[in-house]
Amino acid sequence: MNPAPSSAADTLHDMIGIGFGPSNIALAIALDEHARQQGALDVLFLDKQADYRWHGNTLVSQSELQISFLKDLVSLRDPTSPYSFVNYLHKQGRLVDFINLGTFYPCRMEYNDYLRWVAAHFADRCRYGEQAIAVEPQVNAGQVEHLRVVSLDAQGRQQVRRTRSVVVSAGGTPKFPQPFAHLRDEPRVFHHSHYLERMAQQPCVQGKPMRIAIIGGGQSAAEAFIDLNDGFTSVQVDMILRGSSLKPADDSPFVNDIFSPAFTDLIFGQESAERERFIREYHNTNYSVVDLALIERIYGILYRQKVSGQHRHAVRCLCAVDAATASAQGIDLSLRDTATGATETRRYDAVILATGYERQAHRQLLESVEPYLNEYQVGRDYRIQAAPGFNAAVYMQGFCQASHGLSDTLLSVLPIRAEEIAASLYAFIGRQGLPATSVGTEALLAS
Ligand SMILES: Cc1cc2nc3c(=O)[nH]c(=O)nc-3n(C[C@H](O)[C@H](O)[C@H](O)COP(=O)(O)OP(=O)(O)OC[C@H]3O[C@@H](n4cnc5c(N)ncnc54)[C@H](O)[C@@H]3O)c2cc1C
């Protein structure tokens, strides 16, 4: 690690946002609106990507947004905002064509372009290619006065910045299941979050035959299955899932009410056991489920195989991967039928882990300030509750599902959440030294 040639340590920012994905882009817009009424705060966002892309390696041509475009970065709060998806379409000269498509669900490539278009308006307050690695307390006379955000740029140079507050919106971390843990550096085994770049290196790009296993039975697994079927005629795919079938995502209208802003209040107002019950009850809106249209496509592909007698792909349900080993010949998976207990070993040329994401990045980033935080309990304003004497503010977006409900990791309530955090931040900055949601925990720990 090399220190940066010049240090920004002298500047005291009002807020540093970690990550510049949809959550913090929405916050940048909300802060901009406040700035016009209340004066600008000194804010800076850091994103580790060299150039912003929304889950860029998953943008296969057939993937679609799984939420109405009306739930863009602003419209729920202010449909007249210049940062709406409709205005983006208008500025691109595609509004009429989009209307003619007759859909609420643009392709994800287009939504990525929309997010990039909005992000570009805030380029002056974002540093790309900088990965935040730690948030540290700056202690004076037993009080945490400010925070230090330590980051590394692409050359490994360290930068330290001081700030009154931090908003952690770093997104999910790809899940690598235990049987594959020792294969992290194996180029033939990769997580779906790297799909496009890793597929571009596979022999099937040159038309060579390949057997590929997709592990998982959710939306990403289904999208990869369709992409491999459509794009690589030399590939034979096995989709391997523990579940007994591919299940559809419930996006029926009454159920969709749980993604309304009002539902956040309802969830937050419950005891933790009741919150957990709600989240379990509606798990099938988002986790290990697939869009019905995609399920029907996959079923159709398998049915046509039966008609032709050419069995190219398979969906292997009730199937657990107990072990994986790599050799020059391929990746051997030890598979177990969870219904019968029967085991077999199958060899593949590549394995795609469509195994989802963990929400743990905040714990790593905030490790140094964790002793001051009340076990990451957040207030309604997404601010982590802290010990008295912790005079900085730490907010989180995307790590509050347990307290704020299933919308928290999605795009569902971005405009409302951004406004709630912006209002809380303005109140906090206006009341330095009187934290908005400090709790009566034990006295401030010595640093
Ligand atoms: C493939 C895929 C498709 C999805 N589709 C939908 C959908 O259709 N509808 C929906 O509602 N939700 C969808 N989601 C859920 C997704 O979480 C949200 O859409 C949205 O991306 C959340 O925004 P975010 O800003 O909180 O997190 P992210 O979009 O994950 O953004 C986090 C940003 O933080 C940056 N970052 C991470 N760590 C650091 C660090 N240490 N330092 C600096 N920068 C860092 C990353 O580079 C990234 O740009 C999808 C998720 C995936 C993976």
Short mmCIF file of C-alpha atoms and ligand atoms in Angstrom, two decimals:
data_model
loop_
_atom_site.label_atom_id
_atom_site.label_comp_id
_atom_site.label_asym_id
_atom_site.label_seq_id
_atom_site.Cartn_x
_atom_site.Cartn_y
_atom_site.Cartn_z
CA MET A 1 0.00 0.00 0.00
CA ASN A 2 1.51 3.36 -1.01
CA PRO A 3 0.35 6.66 0.45
CA ALA A 4 -1.21 9.03 -2.08
CA PRO A 5 1.13 11.83 -3.16
CA SER A 6 -1.26 14.43 -1.86
CA SER A 7 -3.61 13.89 1.07
CA ALA A 8 -7.16 15.14 1.28
CA ALA A 9 -7.02 14.71 5.06
CA ASP A 10 -7.28 18.46 5.74
CA THR A 11 -10.74 18.82 4.23
CA LEU A 12 -13.63 17.96 6.51
CA HIS A 13 -16.52 16.67 4.42
CA ASP A 14 -20.09 16.73 5.68
CA MET A 15 -20.73 13.30 4.21
CA ILE A 16 -18.88 10.58 2.34
CA GLY A 17 -20.98 8.02 0.52
CA ILE A 18 -19.40 4.60 0.01
CA GLY A 19 -20.58 3.22 -3.33
CA PHE A 20 -22.27 5.15 -6.13
CA GLY A 21 -24.91 2.67 -7.20
CA PRO A 22 -28.66 3.41 -7.37
CA SER A 23 -28.96 3.98 -3.60
CA ASN A 24 -26.34 6.71 -3.38
CA ILE A 25 -27.20 8.18 -6.79
CA ALA A 26 -30.76 8.62 -5.47
CA LEU A 27 -29.28 10.23 -2.35
CA ALA A 28 -27.16 12.60 -4.48
CA ILE A 29 -30.38 13.81 -6.17
CA ALA A 30 -32.21 14.27 -2.85
CA LEU A 31 -29.25 16.18 -1.37
CA ASP A 32 -29.15 18.38 -4.46
CA GLU A 33 -32.82 19.27 -3.92
CA HIS A 34 -32.14 20.14 -0.26
CA ALA A 35 -29.11 22.20 -1.29
CA ARG A 36 -31.33 24.51 -3.30
CA GLN A 37 -33.43 25.30 -0.20
CA GLN A 38 -30.95 24.94 2.64
CA GLY A 39 -27.50 25.41 1.10
CA ALA A 40 -25.14 22.75 -0.16
CA LEU A 41 -23.38 20.24 2.05
CA ASP A 42 -19.83 19.15 1.22
CA VAL A 43 -20.51 15.63 0.00
CA LEU A 44 -18.35 13.10 -1.82
CA PHE A 45 -19.13 9.63 -3.13
CA LEU A 46 -16.52 6.91 -3.71
CA ASP A 47 -17.03 3.97 -6.05
CA LYS A 48 -14.52 1.21 -6.66
CA GLN A 49 -15.58 0.77 -10.29
CA ALA A 50 -13.46 2.66 -12.80
CA ASP A 51 -16.59 3.64 -14.65
CA TYR A 52 -20.11 3.19 -13.31
CA ARG A 53 -22.05 0.13 -14.46
CA TRP A 54 -25.10 -1.40 -12.80
CA HIS A 55 -24.19 -5.07 -12.21
CA GLY A 56 -22.34 -4.67 -15.50
CA ASN A 57 -21.20 -8.27 -15.95
CA THR A 58 -24.76 -9.55 -15.77
CA LEU A 59 -26.22 -7.36 -18.52
CA VAL A 60 -27.13 -10.11 -20.95
CA SER A 61 -29.33 -8.95 -23.79
CA GLN A 62 -32.48 -10.74 -22.58
CA SER A 63 -32.42 -9.45 -18.98
CA GLU A 64 -35.18 -7.10 -17.93
CA LEU A 65 -35.82 -4.83 -14.99
CA GLN A 66 -37.94 -6.65 -12.42
CA ILE A 67 -39.71 -3.57 -11.19
CA SER A 68 -41.76 -0.89 -12.92
CA PHE A 69 -39.68 1.88 -14.51
CA LEU A 70 -41.96 4.26 -12.56
CA LYS A 71 -39.99 3.18 -9.49
CA ASP A 72 -36.95 4.99 -10.84
CA LEU A 73 -34.59 7.16 -8.77
CA VAL A 74 -37.07 9.99 -8.21
CA SER A 75 -40.63 9.57 -9.46
CA LEU A 76 -42.17 8.20 -6.24
CA ARG A 77 -41.09 11.43 -4.55
CA ASP A 78 -41.22 13.90 -7.43
CA PRO A 79 -42.53 12.78 -10.82
CA THR A 80 -41.56 16.19 -12.23
CA SER A 81 -37.85 15.71 -11.48
CA PRO A 82 -35.48 16.01 -14.47
CA TYR A 83 -33.88 12.74 -13.29
CA SER A 84 -36.91 10.57 -14.04
CA PHE A 85 -36.67 7.60 -16.39
CA VAL A 86 -39.29 9.26 -18.60
CA ASN A 87 -37.14 12.38 -18.95
CA TYR A 88 -34.12 10.18 -19.71
CA LEU A 89 -36.11 8.55 -22.54
CA HIS A 90 -37.19 11.98 -23.77
CA LYS A 91 -33.58 13.25 -23.81
CA GLN A 92 -32.45 10.14 -25.69
CA GLY A 93 -35.19 10.63 -28.29
CA ARG A 94 -36.76 7.25 -27.49
CA LEU A 95 -39.89 8.22 -25.56
CA VAL A 96 -42.33 7.42 -28.39
CA ASP A 97 -40.57 4.14 -29.22
CA PHE A 98 -40.58 3.12 -25.56
CA ILE A 99 -44.30 3.86 -25.30
CA ASN A 100 -44.85 1.67 -28.37
CA LEU A 101 -43.06 -1.20 -26.60
CA GLY A 102 -46.00 -1.22 -24.19
CA THR A 103 -43.99 -2.35 -21.18
CA PHE A 104 -43.24 -1.25 -17.64
CA TYR A 105 -40.06 -3.36 -17.69
CA PRO A 106 -37.20 -1.94 -19.77
CA CYS A 107 -34.23 -4.17 -20.47
CA ARG A 108 -31.51 -3.94 -17.84
CA MET A 109 -29.04 -2.62 -20.43
CA GLU A 110 -31.28 0.41 -20.89
CA TYR A 111 -31.75 0.86 -17.15
CA ASN A 112 -27.97 0.73 -16.76
CA ASP A 113 -27.72 3.50 -19.34
CA TYR A 114 -30.35 5.53 -17.43
CA LEU A 115 -28.39 5.16 -14.17
CA ARG A 116 -25.14 6.15 -15.92
CA TRP A 117 -26.90 9.17 -17.42
CA VAL A 118 -28.06 10.35 -13.99
CA ALA A 119 -24.71 9.54 -12.34
CA ALA A 120 -22.91 11.66 -14.96
CA HIS A 121 -24.80 14.73 -13.70
CA PHE A 122 -23.07 14.26 -10.33
CA ALA A 123 -19.60 13.41 -11.64
CA ASP A 124 -18.15 16.44 -9.81
CA ARG A 125 -18.88 14.81 -6.44
CA CYS A 126 -17.88 11.24 -7.21
CA ARG A 127 -14.45 9.62 -7.29
CA TYR A 128 -14.44 6.46 -9.36
CA GLY A 129 -11.76 3.80 -9.08
CA GLU A 130 -11.49 4.26 -5.31
CA GLN A 131 -12.32 1.41 -2.99
CA ALA A 132 -13.14 2.34 0.59
CA ILE A 133 -11.41 -0.13 2.88
CA ALA A 134 -12.13 1.23 6.35
CA VAL A 135 -14.05 3.83 8.33
CA GLU A 136 -12.07 4.85 11.41
CA PRO A 137 -12.98 6.98 14.43
CA GLN A 138 -11.17 10.26 15.00
CA VAL A 139 -11.14 10.57 18.78
CA ASN A 140 -10.49 13.72 20.77
CA ALA A 141 -10.81 13.91 24.57
CA GLY A 142 -12.77 10.67 24.66
CA GLN A 143 -15.26 11.83 22.04
CA VAL A 144 -15.48 10.56 18.46
CA GLU A 145 -15.37 13.91 16.69
CA HIS A 146 -15.25 12.79 13.09
CA LEU A 147 -14.64 9.76 10.92
CA ARG A 148 -11.76 8.93 8.62
CA VAL A 149 -12.56 7.09 5.41
CA VAL A 150 -9.55 5.15 4.12
CA SER A 151 -9.59 4.19 0.45
CA LEU A 152 -7.28 2.70 -2.19
CA ASP A 153 -7.12 3.77 -5.80
CA ALA A 154 -6.39 1.45 -8.74
CA GLN A 155 -2.61 1.97 -8.25
CA GLY A 156 -2.90 0.87 -4.61
CA ARG A 157 -2.35 4.40 -3.31
CA GLN A 158 -4.04 5.13 -0.02
CA GLN A 159 -6.22 8.17 0.53
CA VAL A 160 -7.58 9.27 3.90
CA ARG A 161 -10.48 11.71 4.11
CA ARG A 162 -12.21 13.20 7.12
CA THR A 163 -15.96 13.45 7.34
CA ARG A 164 -18.79 14.19 9.75
CA SER A 165 -20.88 11.34 8.41
CA VAL A 166 -20.80 8.27 6.22
CA VAL A 167 -23.52 6.60 4.16
CA VAL A 168 -22.59 2.98 3.42
CA SER A 169 -24.34 1.80 0.23
CA ALA A 170 -21.85 -0.79 -0.98
CA GLY A 171 -24.36 -3.40 -2.21
CA GLY A 172 -24.17 -7.19 -1.93
CA THR A 173 -21.10 -9.44 -1.90
CA PRO A 174 -21.17 -12.51 -4.20
CA LYS A 175 -21.81 -15.72 -2.25
CA PHE A 176 -19.29 -18.54 -2.87
CA PRO A 177 -20.81 -21.71 -1.37
CA GLN A 178 -18.62 -23.85 0.88
CA PRO A 179 -17.94 -26.73 -1.60
CA PHE A 180 -16.41 -24.15 -3.98
CA ALA A 181 -14.55 -22.10 -1.35
CA HIS A 182 -11.14 -23.54 -2.35
CA LEU A 183 -11.76 -22.77 -6.05
CA ARG A 184 -11.93 -18.97 -5.84
CA ASP A 185 -8.88 -18.59 -8.10
CA GLU A 186 -10.00 -21.28 -10.55
CA PRO A 187 -10.85 -19.56 -13.88
CA ARG A 188 -13.38 -22.25 -14.81
CA VAL A 189 -15.46 -21.60 -11.67
CA PHE A 190 -16.97 -18.16 -11.31
CA HIS A 191 -19.84 -16.28 -9.70
CA HIS A 192 -22.66 -15.00 -11.88
CA SER A 193 -21.64 -11.41 -11.01
CA HIS A 194 -18.65 -11.98 -13.39
CA TYR A 195 -20.71 -13.73 -16.07
CA LEU A 196 -19.95 -11.64 -19.20
CA GLU A 197 -16.22 -11.11 -18.66
CA ARG A 198 -15.61 -14.76 -17.71
CA MET A 199 -17.76 -16.21 -20.49
CA ALA A 200 -15.78 -14.12 -22.99
CA GLN A 201 -12.70 -16.20 -22.00
CA GLN A 202 -14.34 -19.62 -22.45
CA PRO A 203 -13.58 -21.91 -25.42
CA CYS A 204 -17.26 -21.91 -26.48
CA VAL A 205 -16.73 -18.35 -27.74
CA GLN A 206 -14.71 -20.02 -30.54
CA GLY A 207 -17.50 -22.58 -31.01
CA LYS A 208 -15.77 -25.36 -29.02
CA PRO A 209 -18.11 -27.80 -27.20
CA MET A 210 -18.49 -27.21 -23.48
CA ARG A 211 -20.48 -28.69 -20.59
CA ILE A 212 -21.43 -25.95 -18.17
CA ALA A 213 -23.11 -26.32 -14.78
CA ILE A 214 -25.15 -23.47 -13.37
CA ILE A 215 -25.57 -23.78 -9.61
CA GLY A 216 -28.78 -22.20 -8.30
CA GLY A 217 -32.44 -21.91 -9.18
CA GLY A 218 -33.11 -18.17 -8.99
CA GLN A 219 -33.41 -15.36 -11.52
CA SER A 220 -29.66 -15.15 -12.28
CA ALA A 221 -29.44 -18.90 -12.92
CA ALA A 222 -32.42 -18.72 -15.27
CA GLU A 223 -30.97 -15.74 -17.15
CA ALA A 224 -27.64 -17.54 -17.57
CA PHE A 225 -29.44 -20.67 -18.81
CA ILE A 226 -31.30 -18.70 -21.49
CA ASP A 227 -28.19 -16.77 -22.51
CA LEU A 228 -26.11 -19.96 -22.89
CA ASN A 229 -28.92 -21.63 -24.85
CA ASP A 230 -29.42 -18.68 -27.18
CA GLY A 231 -25.84 -17.50 -27.55
CA PHE A 232 -23.67 -20.64 -27.55
CA THR A 233 -24.92 -23.54 -29.66
CA SER A 234 -21.88 -25.63 -28.68
CA VAL A 235 -22.74 -25.48 -24.96
CA GLN A 236 -24.63 -28.13 -23.01
CA VAL A 237 -26.06 -26.77 -19.74
CA ASP A 238 -27.06 -28.45 -16.48
CA MET A 239 -28.93 -26.20 -14.08
CA ILE A 240 -28.40 -27.71 -10.62
CA LEU A 241 -30.68 -26.67 -7.78
CA ARG A 242 -31.59 -27.93 -4.34
CA GLY A 243 -35.25 -26.92 -4.69
CA SER A 244 -37.86 -29.31 -6.05
CA SER A 245 -38.68 -27.03 -9.02
CA LEU A 246 -38.08 -23.59 -10.50
CA LYS A 247 -40.55 -21.34 -8.67
CA PRO A 248 -42.11 -18.10 -9.95
CA ALA A 249 -41.56 -14.75 -8.27
CA ASP A 250 -44.79 -13.51 -6.73
CA ASP A 251 -45.31 -10.03 -8.16
CA SER A 252 -49.09 -10.05 -7.97
CA PRO A 253 -50.63 -6.67 -7.12
CA PHE A 254 -51.71 -7.20 -3.47
CA VAL A 255 -48.37 -8.81 -2.64
CA ASN A 256 -46.55 -5.96 -4.39
CA ASP A 257 -47.97 -3.64 -1.72
CA ILE A 258 -45.17 -4.85 0.56
CA PHE A 259 -42.78 -2.83 -1.61
CA SER A 260 -44.67 0.41 -1.01
CA PRO A 261 -43.08 3.15 1.12
CA ALA A 262 -45.93 2.85 3.65
CA PHE A 263 -44.97 -0.77 4.27
CA THR A 264 -41.55 0.35 5.52
CA ASP A 265 -43.31 2.10 8.42
CA LEU A 266 -45.39 -0.97 9.12
CA ILE A 267 -42.35 -3.29 9.22
CA PHE A 268 -40.23 -0.88 11.25
CA GLY A 269 -43.00 -0.56 13.83
CA GLN A 270 -43.03 -4.32 14.56
CA GLU A 271 -41.11 -6.32 17.15
CA SER A 272 -38.16 -8.16 15.62
CA ALA A 273 -39.87 -11.58 15.67
CA GLU A 274 -42.83 -10.18 13.75
CA ARG A 275 -40.49 -8.45 11.24
CA GLU A 276 -38.76 -11.77 10.63
CA ARG A 277 -42.12 -13.46 10.11
CA PHE A 278 -43.08 -10.85 7.47
CA ILE A 279 -39.77 -11.27 5.65
CA ARG A 280 -40.12 -15.07 5.66
CA GLU A 281 -43.73 -14.83 4.46
CA TYR A 282 -42.74 -12.75 1.42
CA HIS A 283 -39.40 -14.41 0.70
CA ASN A 284 -40.76 -15.71 -2.60
CA THR A 285 -41.08 -12.18 -3.99
CA ASN A 286 -37.31 -11.87 -4.36
CA TYR A 287 -35.21 -14.86 -3.28
CA SER A 288 -34.67 -18.16 -5.18
CA VAL A 289 -37.50 -17.34 -7.57
CA VAL A 290 -37.70 -16.61 -11.30
CA ASP A 291 -39.91 -14.45 -13.52
CA LEU A 292 -42.76 -16.64 -14.77
CA ALA A 293 -42.07 -15.76 -18.42
CA LEU A 294 -38.51 -17.04 -18.08
CA ILE A 295 -39.67 -20.27 -16.42
CA GLU A 296 -42.05 -20.83 -19.32
CA ARG A 297 -39.22 -20.29 -21.82
CA ILE A 298 -36.98 -22.81 -20.08
CA TYR A 299 -39.80 -25.36 -19.90
CA GLY A 300 -40.44 -24.83 -23.62
CA ILE A 301 -36.76 -25.43 -24.45
CA LEU A 302 -36.74 -28.69 -22.47
CA TYR A 303 -40.02 -29.80 -24.02
CA ARG A 304 -38.73 -29.27 -27.56
CA GLN A 305 -35.71 -31.40 -26.63
CA LYS A 306 -38.11 -34.20 -25.72
CA VAL A 307 -39.88 -33.83 -29.07
CA SER A 308 -36.63 -33.90 -31.04
CA GLY A 309 -35.03 -36.57 -28.84
CA GLN A 310 -31.89 -34.40 -28.58
CA HIS A 311 -31.30 -33.83 -24.89
CA ARG A 312 -28.89 -30.94 -24.79
CA HIS A 313 -29.74 -29.26 -21.47
CA ALA A 314 -31.13 -30.45 -18.14
CA VAL A 315 -32.64 -28.87 -15.04
CA ARG A 316 -31.57 -31.07 -12.10
CA CYS A 317 -33.84 -30.39 -9.12
CA LEU A 318 -33.47 -31.76 -5.56
CA CYS A 319 -29.74 -31.89 -6.22
CA ALA A 320 -27.08 -30.82 -3.70
CA VAL A 321 -23.41 -30.25 -4.53
CA ASP A 322 -21.39 -31.92 -1.76
CA ALA A 323 -17.91 -31.34 -3.21
CA ALA A 324 -16.10 -29.88 -6.20
CA THR A 325 -12.62 -30.74 -7.45
CA ALA A 326 -10.66 -29.23 -10.29
CA SER A 327 -8.30 -31.18 -12.58
CA ALA A 328 -6.90 -30.74 -16.07
CA GLN A 329 -9.87 -32.74 -17.36
CA GLY A 330 -12.52 -30.50 -15.84
CA ILE A 331 -14.45 -29.66 -12.67
CA ASP A 332 -15.90 -32.74 -10.98
CA LEU A 333 -19.05 -32.14 -8.94
CA SER A 334 -20.16 -34.70 -6.34
CA LEU A 335 -23.92 -34.51 -6.55
CA ARG A 336 -26.51 -35.92 -4.16
CA ASP A 337 -30.18 -36.45 -4.85
CA THR A 338 -31.71 -34.95 -1.70
CA ALA A 339 -34.84 -37.10 -2.01
CA THR A 340 -33.23 -40.53 -2.47
CA GLY A 341 -29.72 -39.92 -1.15
CA ALA A 342 -28.27 -41.33 -4.40
CA THR A 343 -24.89 -39.84 -5.31
CA GLU A 344 -23.03 -39.40 -8.58
CA THR A 345 -20.08 -37.42 -9.95
CA ARG A 346 -20.44 -35.27 -13.05
CA ARG A 347 -17.68 -33.51 -14.95
CA TYR A 348 -18.05 -29.99 -16.37
CA ASP A 349 -15.79 -27.62 -18.30
CA ALA A 350 -17.05 -24.61 -16.34
CA VAL A 351 -19.28 -23.90 -13.34
CA ILE A 352 -21.33 -20.72 -12.87
CA LEU A 353 -22.32 -19.96 -9.29
CA ALA A 354 -25.70 -18.24 -9.48
CA THR A 355 -25.79 -18.48 -5.71
CA GLY A 356 -26.82 -14.97 -4.73
CA TYR A 357 -25.29 -12.28 -2.56
CA GLU A 358 -24.51 -11.70 1.10
CA ARG A 359 -25.06 -8.36 2.82
CA GLN A 360 -21.92 -8.17 4.94
CA ALA A 361 -19.81 -5.37 3.43
CA HIS A 362 -20.84 -2.91 6.16
CA ARG A 363 -19.33 -5.10 8.88
CA GLN A 364 -15.92 -5.09 7.23
CA LEU A 365 -15.97 -1.38 6.43
CA LEU A 366 -17.19 -0.32 9.87
CA GLU A 367 -15.10 -2.75 11.93
CA SER A 368 -13.05 0.03 13.59
CA VAL A 369 -16.13 1.95 14.72
CA GLU A 370 -18.16 -1.14 15.59
CA PRO A 371 -17.43 -0.84 19.34
CA TYR A 372 -19.31 2.48 19.34
CA LEU A 373 -22.27 1.19 17.36
CA ASN A 374 -25.24 -0.56 18.87
CA GLU A 375 -24.82 -3.85 16.97
CA TYR A 376 -25.77 -2.12 13.72
CA GLN A 377 -29.28 -1.34 15.01
CA VAL A 378 -30.66 1.43 12.84
CA GLY A 379 -33.24 4.11 13.50
CA ARG A 380 -36.15 4.74 11.14
CA ASP A 381 -33.86 7.23 9.32
CA TYR A 382 -31.36 4.39 8.52
CA ARG A 383 -28.82 5.88 10.92
CA ILE A 384 -26.96 3.39 13.07
CA GLN A 385 -27.58 3.95 16.74
CA ALA A 386 -24.39 4.85 18.56
CA ALA A 387 -23.03 5.27 22.04
CA PRO A 388 -23.18 8.76 23.63
CA GLY A 389 -20.06 10.70 22.66
CA PHE A 390 -20.04 9.28 19.14
CA ASN A 391 -20.59 12.62 17.44
CA ALA A 392 -20.49 11.36 13.87
CA ALA A 393 -23.32 9.78 11.92
CA VAL A 394 -23.29 6.47 10.05
CA TYR A 395 -26.16 5.55 7.74
CA MET A 396 -26.69 2.37 5.75
CA GLN A 397 -28.68 1.58 2.62
CA GLY A 398 -29.11 -2.03 1.56
CA PHE A 399 -28.14 -3.51 4.93
CA CYS A 400 -31.40 -2.82 6.75
CA GLN A 401 -33.69 -5.57 5.46
CA ALA A 402 -34.16 -6.96 8.98
CA SER A 403 -35.51 -3.64 10.28
CA HIS A 404 -37.01 -1.96 7.18
CA GLY A 405 -38.23 -4.91 5.12
CA LEU A 406 -37.59 -6.52 1.75
CA SER A 407 -37.51 -3.22 -0.18
CA ASP A 408 -34.21 -2.35 1.42
CA THR A 409 -31.99 -4.33 -0.97
CA LEU A 410 -34.08 -3.41 -4.04
CA LEU A 411 -34.95 -0.36 -6.11
CA SER A 412 -38.48 -0.18 -4.67
CA VAL A 413 -38.34 2.80 -2.31
CA LEU A 414 -35.12 4.55 -3.37
CA PRO A 415 -36.60 8.07 -3.78
CA ILE A 416 -38.34 7.98 -0.40
CA ARG A 417 -35.43 6.45 1.48
CA ALA A 418 -33.01 8.94 -0.10
CA GLU A 419 -35.18 11.83 1.06
CA GLU A 420 -35.45 10.40 4.59
CA ILE A 421 -31.67 10.11 4.83
CA ALA A 422 -31.08 13.53 3.25
CA ALA A 423 -33.47 15.18 5.74
CA SER A 424 -31.82 13.36 8.64
CA LEU A 425 -28.35 14.35 7.41
CA TYR A 426 -29.32 18.01 7.16
CA ALA A 427 -30.73 17.86 10.69
CA PHE A 428 -27.56 16.18 11.93
CA ILE A 429 -25.16 18.59 10.25
CA GLY A 430 -27.21 21.49 11.61
CA ARG A 431 -26.94 20.00 15.10
CA GLN A 432 -23.32 18.92 15.31
CA GLY A 433 -22.59 17.35 18.67
CA LEU A 434 -26.20 16.37 19.30
CA PRO A 435 -26.57 13.11 17.41
CA ALA A 436 -30.13 12.50 16.21
CA THR A 437 -30.40 8.86 17.24
CA SER A 438 -27.81 8.31 19.94
CA VAL A 439 -28.93 5.73 22.47
CA GLY A 440 -28.23 5.32 26.13
CA THR A 441 -25.76 2.49 25.76
CA GLU A 442 -22.64 2.25 27.87
CA ALA A 443 -20.30 5.18 28.07
CA LEU A 444 -18.17 5.82 25.05
CA LEU A 445 -15.46 3.24 24.77
CA ALA A 446 -11.91 4.49 24.86
CA SER A 447 -10.29 4.23 21.48
C1 LIG B 1 -28.05 -8.93 -11.45
C2 LIG B 1 -28.95 -8.15 -10.55
C3 LIG B 1 -30.15 -7.65 -11.03
C4 LIG B 1 -30.99 -6.93 -10.19
N1 LIG B 1 -32.17 -6.48 -10.70
C5 LIG B 1 -33.01 -5.80 -9.90
C6 LIG B 1 -34.26 -5.33 -10.38
O1 LIG B 1 -34.61 -5.53 -11.53
N2 LIG B 1 -35.08 -4.63 -9.54
C7 LIG B 1 -34.72 -4.38 -8.23
O2 LIG B 1 -35.48 -3.74 -7.51
N3 LIG B 1 -33.52 -4.82 -7.75
C8 LIG B 1 -32.68 -5.52 -8.54
N4 LIG B 1 -31.49 -5.98 -8.04
C9 LIG B 1 -31.12 -5.69 -6.62
C10 LIG B 1 -30.05 -4.57 -6.49
O3 LIG B 1 -29.52 -4.67 -5.21
C11 LIG B 1 -30.60 -3.19 -6.68
O4 LIG B 1 -31.14 -3.11 -7.95
C12 LIG B 1 -29.57 -2.04 -6.62
O5 LIG B 1 -28.45 -2.34 -7.42
C13 LIG B 1 -29.17 -1.66 -5.23
O6 LIG B 1 -28.40 -0.48 -5.33
P1 LIG B 1 -27.21 -0.15 -4.34
O7 LIG B 1 -26.69 1.17 -4.74
O8 LIG B 1 -27.69 -0.29 -2.93
O9 LIG B 1 -26.16 -1.32 -4.55
P2 LIG B 1 -25.29 -1.67 -5.84
O10 LIG B 1 -26.06 -1.47 -7.08
O11 LIG B 1 -24.72 -3.02 -5.59
O12 LIG B 1 -24.13 -0.59 -5.85
C14 LIG B 1 -23.09 -0.61 -4.92
C15 LIG B 1 -21.95 0.20 -5.48
O13 LIG B 1 -20.97 0.29 -4.48
C16 LIG B 1 -19.69 0.09 -5.05
N5 LIG B 1 -18.84 -0.41 -3.96
C17 LIG B 1 -18.96 -1.57 -3.28
N6 LIG B 1 -18.05 -1.66 -2.32
C18 LIG B 1 -17.32 -0.53 -2.37
C19 LIG B 1 -16.23 -0.02 -1.61
N7 LIG B 1 -15.69 -0.70 -0.60
N8 LIG B 1 -15.72 1.20 -1.95
C20 LIG B 1 -16.24 1.91 -2.99
N9 LIG B 1 -17.28 1.45 -3.74
C21 LIG B 1 -17.81 0.28 -3.41
C22 LIG B 1 -19.92 -0.88 -6.19
O14 LIG B 1 -18.92 -0.75 -7.18
C23 LIG B 1 -21.30 -0.45 -6.70
O15 LIG B 1 -21.22 0.48 -7.76
C24 LIG B 1 -30.62 -6.70 -8.85
C25 LIG B 1 -29.42 -7.20 -8.36
C26 LIG B 1 -28.59 -7.92 -9.21
C27 LIG B 1 -27.31 -8.45 -8.64
#
